[in-house]
Rosetta silent file (secondary structure, phi, psi, omega in degrees, C-alpha in Angstrom):
SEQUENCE: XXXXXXXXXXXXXXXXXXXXXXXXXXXXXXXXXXXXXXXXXXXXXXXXXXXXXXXXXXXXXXXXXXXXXXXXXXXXXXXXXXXXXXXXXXXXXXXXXXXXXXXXXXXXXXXXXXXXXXXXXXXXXXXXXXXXXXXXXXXXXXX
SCORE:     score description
SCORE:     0.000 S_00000001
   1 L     0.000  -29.597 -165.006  119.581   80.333   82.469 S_00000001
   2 L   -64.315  -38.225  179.211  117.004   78.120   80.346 S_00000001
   3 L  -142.960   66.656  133.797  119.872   77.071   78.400 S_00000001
   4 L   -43.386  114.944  158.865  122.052   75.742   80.970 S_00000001
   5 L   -32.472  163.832  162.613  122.590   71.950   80.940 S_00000001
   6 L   -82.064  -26.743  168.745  121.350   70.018   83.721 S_00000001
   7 H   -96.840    0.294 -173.166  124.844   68.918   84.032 S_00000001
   8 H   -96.187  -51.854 -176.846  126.231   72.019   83.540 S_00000001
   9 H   -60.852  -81.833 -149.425  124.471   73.690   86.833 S_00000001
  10 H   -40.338  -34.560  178.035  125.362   70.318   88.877 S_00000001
  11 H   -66.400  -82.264 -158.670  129.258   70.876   87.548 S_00000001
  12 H   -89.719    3.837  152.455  129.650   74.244   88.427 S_00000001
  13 H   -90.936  -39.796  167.628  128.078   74.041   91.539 S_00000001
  14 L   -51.258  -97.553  161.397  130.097   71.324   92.815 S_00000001
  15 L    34.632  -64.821 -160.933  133.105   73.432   91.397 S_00000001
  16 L   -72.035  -48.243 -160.646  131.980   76.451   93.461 S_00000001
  17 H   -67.033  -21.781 -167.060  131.157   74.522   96.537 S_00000001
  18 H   -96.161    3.427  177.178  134.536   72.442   96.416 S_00000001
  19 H   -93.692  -91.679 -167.544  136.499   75.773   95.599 S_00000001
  20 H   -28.268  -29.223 -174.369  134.762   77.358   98.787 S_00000001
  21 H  -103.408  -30.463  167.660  135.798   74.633  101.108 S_00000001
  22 H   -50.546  -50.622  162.879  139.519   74.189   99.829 S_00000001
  23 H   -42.783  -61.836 -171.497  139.624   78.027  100.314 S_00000001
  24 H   -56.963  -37.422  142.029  138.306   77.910  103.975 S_00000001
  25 H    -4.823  -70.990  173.978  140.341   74.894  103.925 S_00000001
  26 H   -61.158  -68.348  158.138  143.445   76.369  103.201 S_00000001
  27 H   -11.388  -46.649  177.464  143.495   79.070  106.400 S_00000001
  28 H   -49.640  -64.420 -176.350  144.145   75.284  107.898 S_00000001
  29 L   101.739   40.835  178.335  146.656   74.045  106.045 S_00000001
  30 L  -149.865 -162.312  164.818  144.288   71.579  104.613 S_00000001
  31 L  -161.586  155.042  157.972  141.865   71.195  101.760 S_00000001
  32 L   -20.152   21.146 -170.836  138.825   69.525  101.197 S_00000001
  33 L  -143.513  -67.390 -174.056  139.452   66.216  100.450 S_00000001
  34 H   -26.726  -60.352  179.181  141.865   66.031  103.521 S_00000001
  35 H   -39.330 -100.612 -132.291  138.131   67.508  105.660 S_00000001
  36 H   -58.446  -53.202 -161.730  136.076   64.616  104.261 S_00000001
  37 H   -56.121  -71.431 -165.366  138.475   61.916  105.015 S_00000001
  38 L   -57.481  -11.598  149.733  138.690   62.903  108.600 S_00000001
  39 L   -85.136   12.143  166.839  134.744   62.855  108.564 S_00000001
  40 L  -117.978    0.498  155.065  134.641   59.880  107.468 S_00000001
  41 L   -62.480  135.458  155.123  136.795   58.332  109.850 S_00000001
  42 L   -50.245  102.405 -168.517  135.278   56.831  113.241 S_00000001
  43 L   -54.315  -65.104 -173.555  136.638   59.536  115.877 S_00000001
  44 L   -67.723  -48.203  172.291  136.502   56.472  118.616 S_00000001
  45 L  -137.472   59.001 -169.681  137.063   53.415  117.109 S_00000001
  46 L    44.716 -172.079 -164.407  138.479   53.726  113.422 S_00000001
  47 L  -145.303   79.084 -166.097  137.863   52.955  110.307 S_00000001
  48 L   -17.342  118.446  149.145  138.460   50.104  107.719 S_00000001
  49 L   -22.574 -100.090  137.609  140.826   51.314  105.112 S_00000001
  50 L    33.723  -36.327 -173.090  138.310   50.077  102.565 S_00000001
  51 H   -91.506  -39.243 -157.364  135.220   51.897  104.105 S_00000001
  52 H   -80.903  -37.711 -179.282  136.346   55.165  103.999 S_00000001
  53 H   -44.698  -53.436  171.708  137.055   55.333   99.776 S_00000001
  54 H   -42.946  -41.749 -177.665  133.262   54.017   99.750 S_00000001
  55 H   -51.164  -49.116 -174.342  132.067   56.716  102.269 S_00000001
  56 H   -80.965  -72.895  -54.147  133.742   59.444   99.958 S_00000001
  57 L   -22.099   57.759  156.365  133.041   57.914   96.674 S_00000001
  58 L   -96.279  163.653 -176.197  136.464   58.023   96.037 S_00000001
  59 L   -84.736  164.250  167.611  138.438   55.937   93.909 S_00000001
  60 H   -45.863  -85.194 -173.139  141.440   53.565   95.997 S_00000001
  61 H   -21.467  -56.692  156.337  144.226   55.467   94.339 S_00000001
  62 H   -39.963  -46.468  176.581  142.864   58.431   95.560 S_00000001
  63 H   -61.538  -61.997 -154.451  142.032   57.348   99.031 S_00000001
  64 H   -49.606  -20.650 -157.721  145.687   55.965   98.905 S_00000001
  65 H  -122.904  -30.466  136.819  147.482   59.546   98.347 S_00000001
  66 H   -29.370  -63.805 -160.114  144.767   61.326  100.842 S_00000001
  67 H   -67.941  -38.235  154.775  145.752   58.513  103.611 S_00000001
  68 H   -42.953  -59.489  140.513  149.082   59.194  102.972 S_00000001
  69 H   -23.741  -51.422 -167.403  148.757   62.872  103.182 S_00000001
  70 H   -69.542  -10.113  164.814  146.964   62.365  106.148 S_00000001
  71 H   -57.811  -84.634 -158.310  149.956   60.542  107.511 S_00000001
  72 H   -44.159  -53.263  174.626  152.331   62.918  106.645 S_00000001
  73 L   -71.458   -8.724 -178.613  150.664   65.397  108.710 S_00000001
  74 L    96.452   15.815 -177.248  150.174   63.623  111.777 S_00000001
  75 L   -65.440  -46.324 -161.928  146.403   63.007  111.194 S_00000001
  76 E  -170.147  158.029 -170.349  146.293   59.601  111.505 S_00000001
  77 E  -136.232  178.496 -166.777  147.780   56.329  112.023 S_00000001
  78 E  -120.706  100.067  179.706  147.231   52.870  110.492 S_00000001
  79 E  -118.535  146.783  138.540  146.759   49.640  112.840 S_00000001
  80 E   -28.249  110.360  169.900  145.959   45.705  111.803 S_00000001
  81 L   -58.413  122.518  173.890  142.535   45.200  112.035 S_00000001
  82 L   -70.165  -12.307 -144.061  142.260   42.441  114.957 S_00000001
  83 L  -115.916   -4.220 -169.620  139.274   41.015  113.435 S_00000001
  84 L  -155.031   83.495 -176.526  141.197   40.879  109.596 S_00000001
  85 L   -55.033  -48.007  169.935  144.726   40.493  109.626 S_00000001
  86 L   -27.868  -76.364 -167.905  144.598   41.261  105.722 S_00000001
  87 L   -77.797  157.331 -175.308  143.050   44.659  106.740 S_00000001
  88 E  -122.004  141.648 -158.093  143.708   48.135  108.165 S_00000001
  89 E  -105.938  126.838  173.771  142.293   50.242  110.635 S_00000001
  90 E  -129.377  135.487 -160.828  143.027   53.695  110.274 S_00000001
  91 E  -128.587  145.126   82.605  142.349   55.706  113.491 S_00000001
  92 E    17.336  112.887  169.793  142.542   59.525  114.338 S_00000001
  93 L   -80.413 -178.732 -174.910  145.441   61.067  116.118 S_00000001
  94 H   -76.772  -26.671 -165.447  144.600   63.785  118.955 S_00000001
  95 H   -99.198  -10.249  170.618  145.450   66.124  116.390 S_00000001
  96 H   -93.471  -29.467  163.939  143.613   64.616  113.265 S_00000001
  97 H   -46.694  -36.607 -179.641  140.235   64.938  116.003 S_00000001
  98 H   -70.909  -37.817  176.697  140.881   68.651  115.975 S_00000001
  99 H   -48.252  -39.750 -172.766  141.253   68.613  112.399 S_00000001
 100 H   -69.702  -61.416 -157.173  138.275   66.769  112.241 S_00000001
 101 H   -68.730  -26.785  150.469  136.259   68.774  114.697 S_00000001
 102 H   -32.222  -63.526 -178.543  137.258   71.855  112.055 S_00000001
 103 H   -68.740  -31.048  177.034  136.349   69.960  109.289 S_00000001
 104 H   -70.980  -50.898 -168.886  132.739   69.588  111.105 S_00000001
 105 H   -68.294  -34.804 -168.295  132.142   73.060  112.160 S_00000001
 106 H   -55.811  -86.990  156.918  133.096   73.736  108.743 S_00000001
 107 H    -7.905  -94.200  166.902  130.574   71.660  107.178 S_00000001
 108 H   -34.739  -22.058  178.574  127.782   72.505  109.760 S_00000001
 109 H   -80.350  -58.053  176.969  128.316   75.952  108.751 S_00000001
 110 H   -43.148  -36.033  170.362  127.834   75.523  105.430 S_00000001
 111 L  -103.856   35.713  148.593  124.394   73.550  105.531 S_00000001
 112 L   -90.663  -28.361 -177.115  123.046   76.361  108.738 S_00000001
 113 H   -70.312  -27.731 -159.969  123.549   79.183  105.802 S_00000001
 114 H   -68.470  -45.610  168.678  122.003   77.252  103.122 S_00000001
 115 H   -55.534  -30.238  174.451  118.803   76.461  105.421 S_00000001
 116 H   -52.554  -40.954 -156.943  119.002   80.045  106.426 S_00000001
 117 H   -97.474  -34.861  179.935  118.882   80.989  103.034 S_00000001
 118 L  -125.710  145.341 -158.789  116.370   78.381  101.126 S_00000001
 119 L   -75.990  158.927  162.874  112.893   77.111  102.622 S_00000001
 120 H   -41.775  -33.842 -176.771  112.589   73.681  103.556 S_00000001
 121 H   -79.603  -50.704  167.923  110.295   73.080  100.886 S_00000001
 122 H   -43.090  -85.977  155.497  112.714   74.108   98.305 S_00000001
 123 H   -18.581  -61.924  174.537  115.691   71.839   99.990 S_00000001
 124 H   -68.439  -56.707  170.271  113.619   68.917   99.862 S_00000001
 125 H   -25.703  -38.331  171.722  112.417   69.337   96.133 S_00000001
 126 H   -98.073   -3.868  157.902  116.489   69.121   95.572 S_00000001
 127 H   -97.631  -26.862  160.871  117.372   66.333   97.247 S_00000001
 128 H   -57.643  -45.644  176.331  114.307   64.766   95.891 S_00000001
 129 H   -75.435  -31.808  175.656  115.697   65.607   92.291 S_00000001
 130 H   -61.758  -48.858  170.979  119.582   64.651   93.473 S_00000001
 131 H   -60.423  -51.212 -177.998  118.265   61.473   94.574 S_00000001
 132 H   -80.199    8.168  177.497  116.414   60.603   91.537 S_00000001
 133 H   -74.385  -58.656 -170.883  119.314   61.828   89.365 S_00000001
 134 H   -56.790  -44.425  174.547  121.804   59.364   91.121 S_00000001
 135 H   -40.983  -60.044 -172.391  118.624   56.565   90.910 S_00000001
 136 H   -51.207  -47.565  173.804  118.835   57.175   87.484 S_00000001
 137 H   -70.224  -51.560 -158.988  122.668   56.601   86.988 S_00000001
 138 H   -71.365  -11.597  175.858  122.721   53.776   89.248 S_00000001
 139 H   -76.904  -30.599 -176.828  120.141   51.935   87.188 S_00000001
 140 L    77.564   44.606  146.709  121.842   52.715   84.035 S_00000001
 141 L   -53.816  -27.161 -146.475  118.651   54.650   82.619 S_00000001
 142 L  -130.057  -63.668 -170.799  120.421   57.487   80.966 S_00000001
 143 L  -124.307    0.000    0.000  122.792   55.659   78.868 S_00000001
């Protein structure tokens, strides 16, 4: 274990964790990318196109070929923003809420085992180090 990268753990844990929810995912008829989009959509009153790539920290292209997907399935629909003609509102069909409400439970499952499983004290110590990892990038510190 000592000599694992630091980037090497974070990488194959994402890996694992984004493997685990594309599986559970899957049973759906969805995957993991699909889930986060529909949590990051506003159930009630949409969502700027625009916001949700930011939400995810996806790139546009990406977002573009999710929101499509997300289309395609009946997920979601795309209105004018009244407040931006330029911009689009993407809003949650009855059937991208359930999808959604999936995608939640899903989620929620996922952080009641982990608390189940690692003390509070522990938990914080790693969001304390995730946060000062990302501090660290966004500063431009490391390279």
């Amino acid at each position: 274990m000592k000599d694992k990268t630091i980037d090497y753990i974070l990488r194959a844990t994402w890996q694992a964790v984004a493997r685990m929810y594309n599986e559970e995912a899957s049973k759906f008829d969805g995957s993991m990318a699909v889930g986060f989009a529909l949590l990051s959509i506003d159930k009630d009153d949409g969502t700027p196109s625009t916001a949700i790539s930011s939400r995810m920290g996806m790139e546009a292209t990406s977002l573009t070929r999710t929101l499509k997907t997300l289309e395609e399935k009946g997920l979601i629909i795309r209105k004018k923003n009244p407040n931006d003609g330029r911009g689009v509102l993407i809003f949650l069909t009855e059937f991208g809420k359930e999808k959604r409400t999936q995608s939640k439970e899903t989620v929620l499952k996922f952080n009641e085992t982990i608390r189940k499983n690692i003390t509070e004290e522990k938990l914080q110590n790693f969001v304390e180090v995730a946060d000062i990892i990302n501090d660290l990038i966004a500063e431009k510190k490391i390279f």
